[in-house]
Amino acid sequence: MAIVILGISAFYHDSAAVILIDGDIIAAAQEERFSRIKHDPAFPCQAIKYVLEESGVSYDNLTAIAFYDKPLLKFERLLETYHAFVPKGLTSFVTAIPVWIKEKLFMKKMLRKELEQFGSKKIQLLFPEHHLSHAASAFYPSPFNEAAILTIDGVGEWATTTICHGKDNAVKILKELQFPHSIGLLYSSFTYYLGFKVNSGEYKLMGLAAYGNPDSAQTIEFKKKILDKVVDVREDGSILLNMSYFNYATGLRMTNDSLWEVLFGLARRKSESDISQIHMNMALAIQQVTEDIVIALAKTAQKITNSKNLVMAGGVALNCVANSKIANAGLFNNVWIQPAAGDAGGALGAAYAVHHIFYDQPKKTSPAPDLMKGAYLGPEYNDKDVKRLINNYTADSRYYNNFDELSADISKRLADGKVIGWFQGRMEFGPRALGNRSILGDARNPEMQKIINSKIKYREGFRPFAPSVLAEDMEKYFDLKFPSPYMLFVGHLKEALRKPEPDNYSGLELYDRLYSPRSAFQSITHVDYSARIQTVSRETSPKFWQLINDFKKQTGVGILINTSFNVRGEPIVCTPGDAYRGFMQTEMDYLVIGNYLFDKKLQKPLVTKHKKTNTYALD
């Protein structure tokens, strides 16, 4: 009989569910896409329902269920932490512990109660450790049969960072950094202090860092103070945090704000307030410190495994700037990163750990590029679903019998400066839209970055956009030397394609610098000439590749802006209905769902029973 594993992550953030059948990923999805609550931590009942339906396996025929961490070990860490910091943390203690005693301490019972809605059989429940789940999610779907494994996040049970070695079907943990000393929580503390939302705004901090001035005495001083007072970085990449500067261990906030203000001479930035050069320089300083730490960890991983391959997971593995520094350091021949590197991917890793370790199943040999199927693992919808949408909203649409005709038509509209909502095939698993739930625009248009941020995404204007480029054309535009199918690496625009900086470039205000002409592809070129690249292959993403190729036939350029199909504060769209509502509530010009085209000018005003999208929710 087939070995069928249901993997679950839940109760912290980014809950998700995954189905593996004999080690093959059949379906994976985050709960947020169904509930429409961004980073939804709830038990993933809708995601489980989907993956069971997609797999065609009934709940009672599951072999096992894997949960992505060990709740009792996490409870032990909480108790020992409160004890170590006594008398601090009383408010946090009386808030957290009753919930644990009432619910989370009996996680197995709680999970079984939730799972009763899917079937009556008592399926075996297994609990791999959190960082083993991350490690498994990185190694088993990778293209390597042997690799060093680096996992870095906030915290699991005790571990915050691990170095492991994967070989054949085994994962061996070699080194572990434990709470409260955490690279992820260090970075999140600066996320918090700079006015962004923890567990959500870290990528904003990464984007803001590019505006910092690396030669500024202020940036250099910030970095020195971080290393002298806040974190002790050892040669092997392990760290010790000065916990007097942090409140997250026992408090309800990340930092001791008064001590940070004295140390850095800067009060905590209020959310949505103006961003000045001092904030940019602080962002750059912590980004540089983080990069130095992860490179040191990668060196240690290579030294103790002697591997030519590195795989990564954990929330810090979504820092594509740091990833690129590792890849370009020459430590490894190959670097592969799990596209759902955060806690959603823990569901996948838990299922993999049970399949390969508990059931001792061999690792599958991966065809290039990996076993993730392009991360297109979510729901797919057909023409019948789109017709329901049309009837429900009395929407005006045009149907193309031939996709080639549709693709050629849309490429012309993109070249004319229109913004397109693009909805095709199976939804992506992980935080990136990779051409199936995307908003697209012309990277050559110098106004497009401003248009999409202000009129469609309703978000901060400084945030950059990613280019999706034909895989075969990538080296024509960027200095990246390897594929980046999941937007997890950055490359820099080639020197020949750049426009010269004004003499006072580094001294300009944020938006003056942002809107200074930098290249012929202004809207995907960040202020430091970098771009978070998605390489699009014909084999993995045939329709998206065709659209970009048709755009190239129109313009001579095989690049499009690709950003996730959502507005600020909302998850990426899942269903055709989600896509249509998002289209109607923004200033997108056209929406494509399958072979249907919707023209904004021809639509009736949106009347819906759904609550109007809160486009300005903090994220």
Coordinates of C-alpha atoms in Angstrom, one line a residue:
M1 CA 0.0 0.0 0.0
A2 CA 1.1 3.6 -0.6
I3 CA 2.5 5.6 2.3
V4 CA 0.2 8.7 2.5
I5 CA 1.3 11.4 4.9
L6 CA -0.6 14.5 5.9
G7 CA 1.7 17.3 7.1
I8 CA 0.4 20.1 9.3
S9 CA 1.8 23.4 10.6
A10 CA -0.4 25.5 12.9
F11 CA -0.9 27.8 15.9
Y12 CA 1.9 30.2 15.4
H13 CA 1.7 31.8 12.0
D14 CA 1.3 30.7 8.3
S15 CA -0.6 27.5 9.1
A16 CA -0.5 25.0 6.2
A17 CA -1.3 21.5 5.1
V18 CA 0.5 19.1 2.7
I19 CA -0.1 15.6 1.3
L20 CA 2.7 13.3 0.3
I21 CA 2.1 10.0 -1.4
D22 CA 5.1 7.7 -1.5
G23 CA 7.3 10.8 -1.1
D24 CA 5.7 12.7 -4.0
I25 CA 4.2 16.1 -3.2
I26 CA 0.6 16.0 -4.4
A27 CA -0.8 19.2 -2.9
A28 CA 0.2 22.0 -0.4
A29 CA -1.5 25.2 0.6
Q30 CA -1.5 27.8 3.4
E31 CA -4.7 28.3 5.4
E32 CA -4.6 32.1 4.8
R33 CA -5.4 31.6 1.1
F34 CA -8.8 30.1 2.1
S35 CA -9.6 32.1 5.2
R36 CA -8.4 35.4 3.7
I37 CA -6.6 36.2 7.0
K38 CA -3.0 37.0 6.3
H39 CA -0.5 34.7 8.1
D40 CA -3.5 32.9 9.6
P41 CA -2.2 30.8 12.5
A42 CA -5.5 28.8 13.0
F43 CA -5.8 25.1 12.6
P44 CA -5.7 24.6 8.7
C45 CA -9.0 22.9 8.3
Q46 CA -9.7 24.4 4.8
A47 CA -6.1 23.7 3.6
I48 CA -6.5 20.1 4.9
K49 CA -9.8 19.7 3.1
Y50 CA -8.2 20.9 -0.1
V51 CA -5.1 18.7 0.0
L52 CA -7.3 15.6 0.7
E53 CA -9.6 16.4 -2.2
E54 CA -6.7 17.1 -4.5
S55 CA -5.0 13.8 -3.6
G56 CA -8.2 11.8 -3.9
V57 CA -7.3 10.1 -0.6
S58 CA -9.9 9.8 2.1
Y59 CA -8.8 10.8 5.7
D60 CA -9.3 7.3 7.0
N61 CA -6.8 6.0 4.4
L62 CA -3.9 8.2 5.6
T63 CA -0.9 6.3 6.9
A64 CA 0.2 9.0 9.4
I65 CA -0.2 12.7 10.3
A66 CA 2.9 14.8 10.9
F67 CA 2.8 18.0 13.0
Y68 CA 5.7 20.4 12.5
D69 CA 7.0 20.7 16.0
K70 CA 7.0 19.2 19.5
P71 CA 4.6 21.2 21.7
L72 CA 5.7 19.7 25.0
L73 CA 9.3 20.6 24.3
K74 CA 8.2 24.1 23.5
F75 CA 6.3 24.3 26.8
E76 CA 9.5 23.2 28.6
R77 CA 11.3 26.1 26.9
L78 CA 8.7 28.6 28.0
L79 CA 8.8 27.4 31.6
E80 CA 12.6 27.4 31.8
T81 CA 12.8 30.8 30.2
Y82 CA 10.3 32.4 32.6
H83 CA 12.2 30.7 35.5
A84 CA 15.6 32.0 34.2
F85 CA 14.3 35.6 33.9
V86 CA 12.4 35.8 37.2
P87 CA 11.0 38.2 38.4
K88 CA 10.7 39.6 34.8
G89 CA 7.9 38.4 32.6
L90 CA 5.0 38.2 35.0
T91 CA 2.6 39.9 32.6
S92 CA 3.6 37.6 29.8
F93 CA 3.5 34.6 32.1
V94 CA -0.1 35.2 33.2
T95 CA -1.1 35.7 29.6
A96 CA 0.6 32.7 28.0
I97 CA 0.6 29.9 30.6
P98 CA -3.2 29.6 31.1
V99 CA -3.6 29.1 27.3
W100 CA -1.0 26.4 27.4
I101 CA -2.5 24.7 30.4
K102 CA -6.0 24.8 29.0
E103 CA -5.2 24.0 25.3
K104 CA -1.6 23.7 24.0
L105 CA -0.3 21.3 26.7
F106 CA -2.9 18.8 25.4
M107 CA -2.0 19.4 21.7
K108 CA -2.4 15.8 20.7
K109 CA -6.0 15.8 22.1
M110 CA -6.7 19.2 20.5
L111 CA -5.4 18.0 17.1
R112 CA -7.5 14.8 17.3
K113 CA -10.6 16.9 18.1
E114 CA -9.9 19.2 15.1
L115 CA -9.3 16.2 12.8
E116 CA -12.6 14.5 13.7
Q117 CA -14.3 16.7 11.0
F118 CA -12.4 14.7 8.3
G119 CA -12.8 11.1 9.5
S120 CA -13.4 8.8 12.4
K121 CA -10.3 6.7 12.2
K122 CA -7.5 7.2 14.8
I123 CA -4.5 8.0 12.5
Q124 CA -1.0 7.8 14.0
L125 CA 0.2 11.4 15.0
L126 CA 3.9 12.1 14.9
F127 CA 5.8 15.2 16.0
P128 CA 9.2 15.9 14.4
E129 CA 11.1 18.8 15.9
H130 CA 10.6 22.2 14.4
H131 CA 14.1 22.6 12.9
L132 CA 14.1 18.9 11.7
S133 CA 10.9 19.8 9.8
H134 CA 12.7 22.8 8.3
A135 CA 15.8 20.7 7.5
A136 CA 13.7 18.0 5.9
S137 CA 11.8 20.5 3.8
A138 CA 15.1 21.8 2.4
F139 CA 16.9 18.5 1.8
Y140 CA 14.4 15.9 0.6
P141 CA 12.9 17.9 -2.3
S142 CA 16.3 19.3 -3.3
P143 CA 18.2 18.0 -6.3
F144 CA 21.0 16.6 -4.1
N145 CA 21.4 13.2 -2.5
E146 CA 24.0 14.7 -0.1
A147 CA 24.1 18.3 1.2
A148 CA 24.9 20.5 4.1
I149 CA 21.6 21.8 5.6
L150 CA 21.3 25.3 7.3
T151 CA 18.1 26.2 9.0
I152 CA 17.7 29.7 10.6
D153 CA 14.5 31.3 12.0
G154 CA 13.1 32.9 15.1
V155 CA 12.7 29.9 17.3
G156 CA 11.2 26.4 17.2
E157 CA 11.2 24.5 20.5
W158 CA 14.7 25.4 21.8
A159 CA 16.6 25.6 18.5
T160 CA 16.9 28.9 16.6
T161 CA 19.6 27.7 14.1
T162 CA 20.8 24.3 13.1
I163 CA 23.6 22.9 10.9
C164 CA 22.7 19.4 9.6
H165 CA 24.0 16.9 7.1
G166 CA 21.7 15.2 4.7
K167 CA 22.8 12.0 3.0
D168 CA 20.5 9.5 1.2
N169 CA 17.4 9.4 3.4
A170 CA 19.0 10.5 6.6
V171 CA 19.3 14.0 8.2
K172 CA 21.9 14.3 11.1
I173 CA 21.8 17.4 13.3
L174 CA 25.5 18.5 13.9
K175 CA 25.2 21.8 15.6
E176 CA 22.4 23.8 17.2
L177 CA 22.0 27.4 18.5
Q178 CA 19.4 27.7 21.2
F179 CA 16.9 30.3 22.4
P180 CA 17.0 33.1 23.4
H181 CA 20.0 33.6 21.1
S182 CA 18.4 33.9 17.7
I183 CA 19.4 35.4 14.4
G184 CA 15.8 35.6 13.3
L185 CA 14.7 37.3 16.5
L186 CA 17.6 39.7 16.2
Y187 CA 16.5 40.7 12.7
S188 CA 12.8 40.9 13.8
S189 CA 13.8 43.1 16.7
F190 CA 15.1 45.7 14.2
T191 CA 12.0 45.1 12.1
Y192 CA 10.0 46.1 15.1
Y193 CA 12.2 49.0 16.1
L194 CA 12.0 50.4 12.6
G195 CA 8.2 50.4 12.7
F196 CA 7.3 47.3 10.7
K197 CA 5.2 44.3 11.7
V198 CA 7.1 41.3 13.1
N199 CA 6.8 38.0 11.2
S200 CA 5.6 40.0 8.2
G201 CA 7.6 43.2 7.7
E202 CA 11.1 41.6 7.6
Y203 CA 11.2 41.8 3.8
K204 CA 10.5 45.5 4.1
L205 CA 13.5 45.9 6.3
M206 CA 15.6 44.0 3.7
G207 CA 14.2 46.3 0.9
L208 CA 14.8 49.5 3.0
A209 CA 18.5 48.5 3.6
A210 CA 19.4 49.2 0.0
Y211 CA 18.6 52.9 0.7
G212 CA 21.2 53.0 3.5
N213 CA 24.6 54.6 2.7
P214 CA 27.4 52.0 3.3
D215 CA 30.0 54.7 3.4
S216 CA 28.2 56.8 6.0
A217 CA 29.8 57.3 9.4
Q218 CA 26.4 56.7 10.8
T219 CA 25.9 53.3 9.2
I220 CA 29.4 52.2 10.3
E221 CA 28.7 53.4 13.8
F222 CA 25.4 51.6 13.9
K223 CA 27.1 48.4 12.9
K224 CA 29.8 48.8 15.5
K225 CA 27.3 49.4 18.2
I226 CA 25.3 46.3 17.2
L227 CA 28.4 44.2 17.4
D228 CA 29.9 45.8 20.5
K229 CA 26.7 46.0 22.6
V230 CA 23.8 44.0 21.2
V231 CA 25.2 40.7 19.7
D232 CA 28.5 38.8 20.1
V233 CA 29.2 37.1 16.8
R234 CA 31.6 34.2 17.0
E235 CA 33.9 32.9 14.3
D236 CA 31.7 29.9 13.5
G237 CA 28.5 32.1 13.1
S238 CA 27.0 31.3 16.5
I239 CA 25.8 34.3 18.5
L240 CA 25.2 35.5 22.0
L241 CA 22.6 38.3 22.4
N242 CA 22.8 40.8 25.2
M243 CA 19.4 40.1 26.6
S244 CA 19.2 43.4 28.5
Y245 CA 18.4 45.0 25.1
F246 CA 15.5 42.5 24.3
N247 CA 12.1 41.9 25.8
Y248 CA 10.9 39.0 23.6
A249 CA 12.0 36.2 26.0
T250 CA 9.5 37.2 28.7
G251 CA 7.8 40.4 27.6
L252 CA 5.2 41.4 25.1
R253 CA 7.5 43.5 23.0
M254 CA 10.6 42.7 21.0
T255 CA 13.0 45.3 22.4
N256 CA 13.9 47.3 25.5
D257 CA 13.1 50.6 23.7
S258 CA 14.7 52.9 26.3
L259 CA 18.0 51.1 26.1
W260 CA 17.9 51.1 22.2
E261 CA 17.2 54.8 22.2
V262 CA 20.2 55.5 24.4
L263 CA 22.4 53.2 22.4
F264 CA 21.5 54.3 18.9
G265 CA 20.3 57.9 19.6
L266 CA 17.1 57.1 17.8
A267 CA 13.5 56.6 19.1
R268 CA 11.5 53.6 17.8
R269 CA 9.9 54.6 14.6
K270 CA 6.1 54.7 14.7
S271 CA 4.3 52.6 12.1
E272 CA 3.4 54.6 8.9
S273 CA 5.5 57.6 10.0
D274 CA 8.1 59.2 7.7
I275 CA 11.2 57.2 6.9
S276 CA 14.5 59.2 7.1
Q277 CA 18.1 58.4 6.2
I278 CA 18.8 57.4 9.8
H279 CA 16.2 54.6 9.5
M280 CA 17.7 53.5 6.2
N281 CA 21.2 53.4 7.6
M282 CA 20.0 51.3 10.6
A283 CA 18.3 48.9 8.2
L284 CA 21.5 48.5 6.2
A285 CA 23.6 48.0 9.4
I286 CA 21.5 45.1 10.6
Q287 CA 21.3 43.6 7.1
Q288 CA 25.1 43.7 6.9
V289 CA 25.4 42.1 10.3
T290 CA 22.9 39.4 9.4
E291 CA 24.8 38.7 6.1
D292 CA 28.1 38.3 8.0
I293 CA 26.5 35.9 10.4
V294 CA 24.9 33.7 7.8
I295 CA 28.1 33.6 5.7
A296 CA 30.0 32.5 8.8
L297 CA 27.4 29.8 9.4
A298 CA 27.7 28.6 5.8
K299 CA 31.5 28.4 6.2
T300 CA 31.0 26.3 9.3
A301 CA 28.5 24.1 7.6
Q302 CA 30.9 23.5 4.7
K303 CA 33.8 22.8 7.0
I304 CA 32.0 20.2 9.1
T305 CA 30.2 18.4 6.3
N306 CA 32.8 18.9 3.5
S307 CA 29.8 19.1 1.2
K308 CA 29.7 20.8 -2.2
N309 CA 25.9 21.4 -1.8
L310 CA 24.0 23.6 0.6
V311 CA 20.2 23.6 1.2
M312 CA 18.4 26.1 3.4
A313 CA 15.1 26.7 5.1
G314 CA 13.6 28.7 8.0
G315 CA 12.3 32.3 7.8
V316 CA 15.8 33.9 7.5
A317 CA 16.3 31.8 4.3
L318 CA 13.7 34.2 2.7
N319 CA 16.3 37.0 3.0
C320 CA 17.3 36.8 -0.7
V321 CA 20.1 39.4 -0.3
A322 CA 21.9 37.2 2.3
N323 CA 21.2 34.1 0.2
S324 CA 23.0 35.7 -2.7
K325 CA 26.0 36.6 -0.6
I326 CA 26.3 32.9 0.4
A327 CA 25.9 31.7 -3.2
N328 CA 28.5 34.2 -4.4
A329 CA 31.0 33.4 -1.7
G330 CA 32.2 30.3 -3.5
L331 CA 31.8 28.0 -0.5
F332 CA 29.5 25.6 -2.3
N333 CA 29.1 24.5 -5.9
N334 CA 25.3 24.5 -5.5
V335 CA 22.8 26.3 -3.2
W336 CA 19.1 25.4 -3.1
I337 CA 16.5 27.0 -0.9
Q338 CA 13.0 25.7 0.0
P339 CA 10.5 28.2 -1.7
A340 CA 8.2 27.9 1.3
A341 CA 11.1 28.4 3.7
G342 CA 9.0 29.7 6.6
D343 CA 6.5 27.9 8.9
A344 CA 4.2 27.0 6.1
G345 CA 7.0 24.8 4.7
G346 CA 7.3 23.2 8.1
A347 CA 4.2 21.2 7.2
L348 CA 6.0 19.8 4.1
G349 CA 9.1 19.1 6.1
A350 CA 7.2 17.3 8.9
A351 CA 5.6 15.0 6.3
Y352 CA 9.0 14.4 4.6
A353 CA 10.6 13.6 8.0
V354 CA 8.0 11.0 8.8
H355 CA 8.2 9.5 5.3
H356 CA 12.0 9.2 5.0
I357 CA 13.1 8.9 8.7
F358 CA 10.2 7.2 10.5
Y359 CA 9.2 4.9 7.6
D360 CA 12.8 4.7 6.4
Q361 CA 12.0 5.3 2.8
P362 CA 14.7 6.2 0.3
K363 CA 15.2 9.7 -1.0
K364 CA 13.8 10.2 -4.5
T365 CA 16.3 11.2 -7.1
S366 CA 15.3 14.6 -8.3
P367 CA 15.0 15.6 -11.9
A368 CA 16.2 19.2 -12.5
P369 CA 15.6 21.5 -10.9
D370 CA 14.0 19.8 -7.8
L371 CA 10.9 17.9 -6.6
M372 CA 8.8 21.1 -5.8
K373 CA 7.0 21.1 -9.2
G374 CA 7.7 24.9 -9.5
A375 CA 5.9 25.3 -6.1
Y376 CA 2.6 25.1 -8.1
L377 CA 0.9 22.9 -5.5
G378 CA -2.3 24.7 -4.7
P379 CA -5.9 24.7 -6.1
E380 CA -6.6 25.0 -9.8
Y381 CA -9.9 26.2 -11.3
N382 CA -11.6 25.5 -14.6
D383 CA -13.9 27.3 -17.0
K384 CA -16.9 26.2 -15.1
D385 CA -15.6 28.1 -12.0
V386 CA -15.0 31.2 -14.1
K387 CA -18.5 31.1 -15.6
R388 CA -19.9 31.0 -12.0
L389 CA -17.9 34.1 -11.2
I390 CA -19.3 35.8 -14.4
N391 CA -22.8 34.9 -13.5
N392 CA -22.4 35.9 -9.9
Y393 CA -21.1 39.4 -10.7
T394 CA -22.7 39.8 -14.1
A395 CA -19.2 40.5 -15.3
D396 CA -18.3 41.3 -18.8
S397 CA -15.7 39.0 -20.3
R398 CA -14.1 37.8 -23.5
Y399 CA -13.2 34.2 -24.0
Y400 CA -10.2 33.2 -26.2
N401 CA -10.5 29.7 -27.8
N402 CA -6.7 29.8 -28.4
F403 CA -4.3 30.6 -25.6
D404 CA -1.7 31.7 -28.2
E405 CA -4.0 34.4 -29.3
L406 CA -4.7 35.5 -25.7
S407 CA -1.0 35.6 -24.8
A408 CA -0.2 37.7 -27.9
D409 CA -3.0 40.1 -27.1
I410 CA -2.0 40.5 -23.4
S411 CA 1.6 41.0 -24.3
K412 CA 0.6 44.0 -26.5
R413 CA -1.5 45.5 -23.7
L414 CA 1.5 45.1 -21.3
A415 CA 3.7 46.9 -23.9
D416 CA 1.1 49.7 -24.0
G417 CA 1.6 50.3 -20.3
K418 CA -1.4 48.4 -18.9
V419 CA -1.4 46.5 -15.6
I420 CA -2.7 42.9 -15.8
G421 CA -4.0 40.6 -13.1
W422 CA -2.8 37.1 -14.3
F423 CA -4.5 34.0 -12.9
Q424 CA -3.5 30.6 -14.3
G425 CA -3.2 27.0 -13.2
R426 CA -2.4 25.9 -9.7
M427 CA -1.8 28.4 -6.9
E428 CA 1.8 28.7 -5.6
F429 CA 2.9 27.3 -2.2
G430 CA 5.0 29.8 -0.2
P431 CA 5.1 33.6 0.0
R432 CA 6.0 34.4 -3.6
A433 CA 3.7 34.6 -6.6
L434 CA 5.5 32.9 -9.5
G435 CA 3.3 33.6 -12.5
N436 CA 0.1 31.9 -11.5
R437 CA -1.4 34.4 -9.1
S438 CA 0.5 37.6 -10.2
I439 CA 0.1 41.2 -11.1
L440 CA 2.2 42.1 -14.2
G441 CA 3.5 45.2 -15.8
D442 CA 6.2 46.5 -18.2
A443 CA 9.6 46.8 -16.5
R444 CA 10.6 49.4 -19.0
N445 CA 8.0 51.9 -17.9
P446 CA 9.6 54.3 -15.4
E447 CA 6.3 55.0 -13.8
M448 CA 5.2 51.4 -13.3
Q449 CA 6.8 50.9 -9.9
K450 CA 4.9 54.0 -8.5
I451 CA 1.6 53.1 -10.2
I452 CA 1.5 49.5 -8.9
N453 CA 2.5 50.5 -5.3
S454 CA 0.1 53.5 -5.0
K455 CA -2.9 52.5 -7.2
I456 CA -3.0 48.7 -7.0
K457 CA -1.0 47.3 -4.0
Y458 CA -1.8 50.4 -1.7
R459 CA 1.5 50.0 0.0
E460 CA 4.7 52.0 0.9
G461 CA 6.2 53.6 -2.2
F462 CA 9.8 52.6 -1.5
R463 CA 9.1 48.9 -1.9
P464 CA 10.8 47.3 -5.0
F465 CA 9.3 44.9 -7.5
A466 CA 10.8 41.7 -8.9
P467 CA 11.5 41.0 -12.5
S468 CA 10.4 37.7 -14.1
V469 CA 12.8 37.0 -16.9
L470 CA 13.1 34.2 -19.5
A471 CA 15.6 31.8 -18.0
E472 CA 17.6 31.7 -21.2
D473 CA 17.8 35.5 -21.2
M474 CA 18.8 36.0 -17.6
E475 CA 22.5 36.5 -18.1
K476 CA 21.8 39.0 -20.8
Y477 CA 20.5 41.4 -18.2
F478 CA 21.8 40.4 -14.8
D479 CA 25.1 39.2 -13.2
L480 CA 23.4 36.2 -11.6
K481 CA 25.2 32.9 -12.7
F482 CA 22.6 30.4 -11.7
P483 CA 18.8 30.0 -12.0
S484 CA 16.5 31.6 -9.4
P485 CA 13.0 30.1 -10.1
Y486 CA 11.6 31.0 -6.7
M487 CA 12.7 34.6 -6.3
L488 CA 15.1 33.7 -3.6
F489 CA 18.3 35.3 -5.0
V490 CA 19.2 38.8 -6.1
G491 CA 21.3 39.8 -9.0
H492 CA 22.6 43.2 -10.2
L493 CA 21.8 44.8 -13.5
K494 CA 24.7 44.6 -15.8
E495 CA 26.9 47.7 -15.9
A496 CA 26.2 48.3 -19.6
L497 CA 22.5 48.6 -18.9
R498 CA 22.8 51.2 -16.1
K499 CA 22.4 54.9 -16.3
P500 CA 25.0 57.0 -14.4
E501 CA 24.1 58.1 -10.9
P502 CA 23.9 61.9 -10.2
D503 CA 26.8 63.2 -8.3
N504 CA 24.8 63.6 -5.1
Y505 CA 23.0 60.2 -5.5
S506 CA 23.7 58.9 -2.0
G507 CA 22.7 62.2 -0.4
L508 CA 19.3 62.4 -2.0
E509 CA 16.1 61.9 -0.1
L510 CA 14.5 58.5 -0.3
Y511 CA 12.0 59.2 -3.1
D512 CA 14.3 61.5 -5.0
R513 CA 16.8 58.6 -5.1
L514 CA 14.1 56.1 -6.0
Y515 CA 12.8 58.1 -8.9
S516 CA 16.3 59.0 -10.3
P517 CA 16.7 57.4 -13.7
R518 CA 18.9 54.3 -13.1
S519 CA 18.3 52.0 -16.1
A520 CA 16.1 51.2 -19.1
F521 CA 14.2 48.8 -16.6
Q522 CA 13.6 51.4 -13.9
S523 CA 10.7 49.7 -12.3
I524 CA 12.6 46.5 -11.4
T525 CA 16.0 48.1 -10.7
H526 CA 16.4 48.8 -7.0
V527 CA 18.3 51.8 -5.9
D528 CA 21.5 49.7 -5.6
Y529 CA 20.9 48.3 -9.1
S530 CA 19.8 45.0 -7.6
A531 CA 16.7 42.9 -8.4
R532 CA 15.1 39.9 -6.8
I533 CA 15.0 37.7 -9.8
Q534 CA 12.6 35.0 -11.0
T535 CA 13.9 32.9 -13.9
V536 CA 11.0 31.5 -15.8
S537 CA 11.6 28.2 -17.7
R538 CA 9.4 26.8 -20.4
E539 CA 9.3 23.4 -18.8
T540 CA 8.1 24.5 -15.4
S541 CA 5.9 27.5 -16.3
P542 CA 4.8 27.0 -19.9
K543 CA 2.0 29.7 -20.0
F544 CA 4.0 32.3 -18.1
W545 CA 7.0 31.7 -20.2
Q546 CA 4.9 32.0 -23.3
L547 CA 3.5 35.4 -22.2
I548 CA 7.0 36.8 -21.4
N549 CA 8.3 35.4 -24.7
D550 CA 5.4 37.0 -26.6
F551 CA 6.2 40.3 -24.8
K552 CA 9.8 39.9 -26.0
K553 CA 8.5 39.5 -29.6
Q554 CA 6.7 42.8 -29.2
T555 CA 9.4 44.7 -27.4
G556 CA 12.7 42.9 -27.7
V557 CA 12.8 42.5 -23.9
G558 CA 12.1 39.2 -22.1
I559 CA 11.3 40.8 -18.7
L560 CA 8.1 41.6 -16.9
I561 CA 7.3 43.1 -13.5
N562 CA 5.8 40.3 -11.4
T563 CA 4.3 41.0 -8.0
S564 CA 1.9 38.9 -5.9
F565 CA -1.9 39.3 -6.8
N566 CA -3.0 40.9 -3.5
V567 CA -3.4 44.2 -1.9
R568 CA -1.8 45.3 1.3
G569 CA -2.9 43.4 4.3
E570 CA -4.4 40.5 2.3
P571 CA -3.1 37.1 1.3
I572 CA -2.4 36.2 -2.3
V573 CA -5.7 35.4 -4.1
C574 CA -6.8 31.8 -4.3
T575 CA -10.1 31.6 -6.2
P576 CA -11.4 33.3 -9.4
G577 CA -13.7 35.2 -7.1
D578 CA -10.8 36.5 -5.0
A579 CA -9.1 37.6 -8.2
Y580 CA -12.2 39.4 -9.5
R581 CA -12.8 41.3 -6.3
G582 CA -9.2 42.3 -6.1
F583 CA -9.3 43.4 -9.7
M584 CA -12.4 45.5 -9.1
Q585 CA -11.2 47.1 -5.9
T586 CA -7.9 48.4 -7.4
E587 CA -6.9 50.3 -10.6
M588 CA -5.7 47.3 -12.5
D589 CA -6.6 47.6 -16.2
Y590 CA -7.3 44.0 -17.1
L591 CA -7.8 40.6 -15.5
V592 CA -7.0 37.3 -17.1
I593 CA -8.3 34.1 -15.6
G594 CA -7.5 31.0 -17.7
N595 CA -8.6 32.0 -21.2
Y596 CA -11.0 34.7 -20.0
L597 CA -10.2 38.4 -20.3
F598 CA -11.9 41.0 -18.2
D599 CA -11.6 44.7 -19.2
K600 CA -12.1 47.1 -16.2
K601 CA -13.8 49.7 -18.4
L602 CA -16.6 47.2 -19.3
Q603 CA -17.4 46.0 -15.7
K604 CA -20.4 47.1 -13.6
P605 CA -19.7 48.5 -10.2
L606 CA -18.9 45.8 -7.8
V607 CA -21.8 44.8 -5.6
T608 CA -20.9 42.0 -3.2
K609 CA -22.0 40.4 0.1
H610 CA -18.3 40.0 0.9
K611 CA -16.8 42.5 3.3
K612 CA -14.8 45.1 1.4
T613 CA -11.1 44.6 1.4
N614 CA -9.3 46.6 4.0
T615 CA -6.6 47.7 1.6
Y616 CA -4.7 49.6 4.3
A617 CA -4.2 46.9 6.9
L618 CA -0.7 46.9 8.2
D619 CA 1.5 44.1 6.9

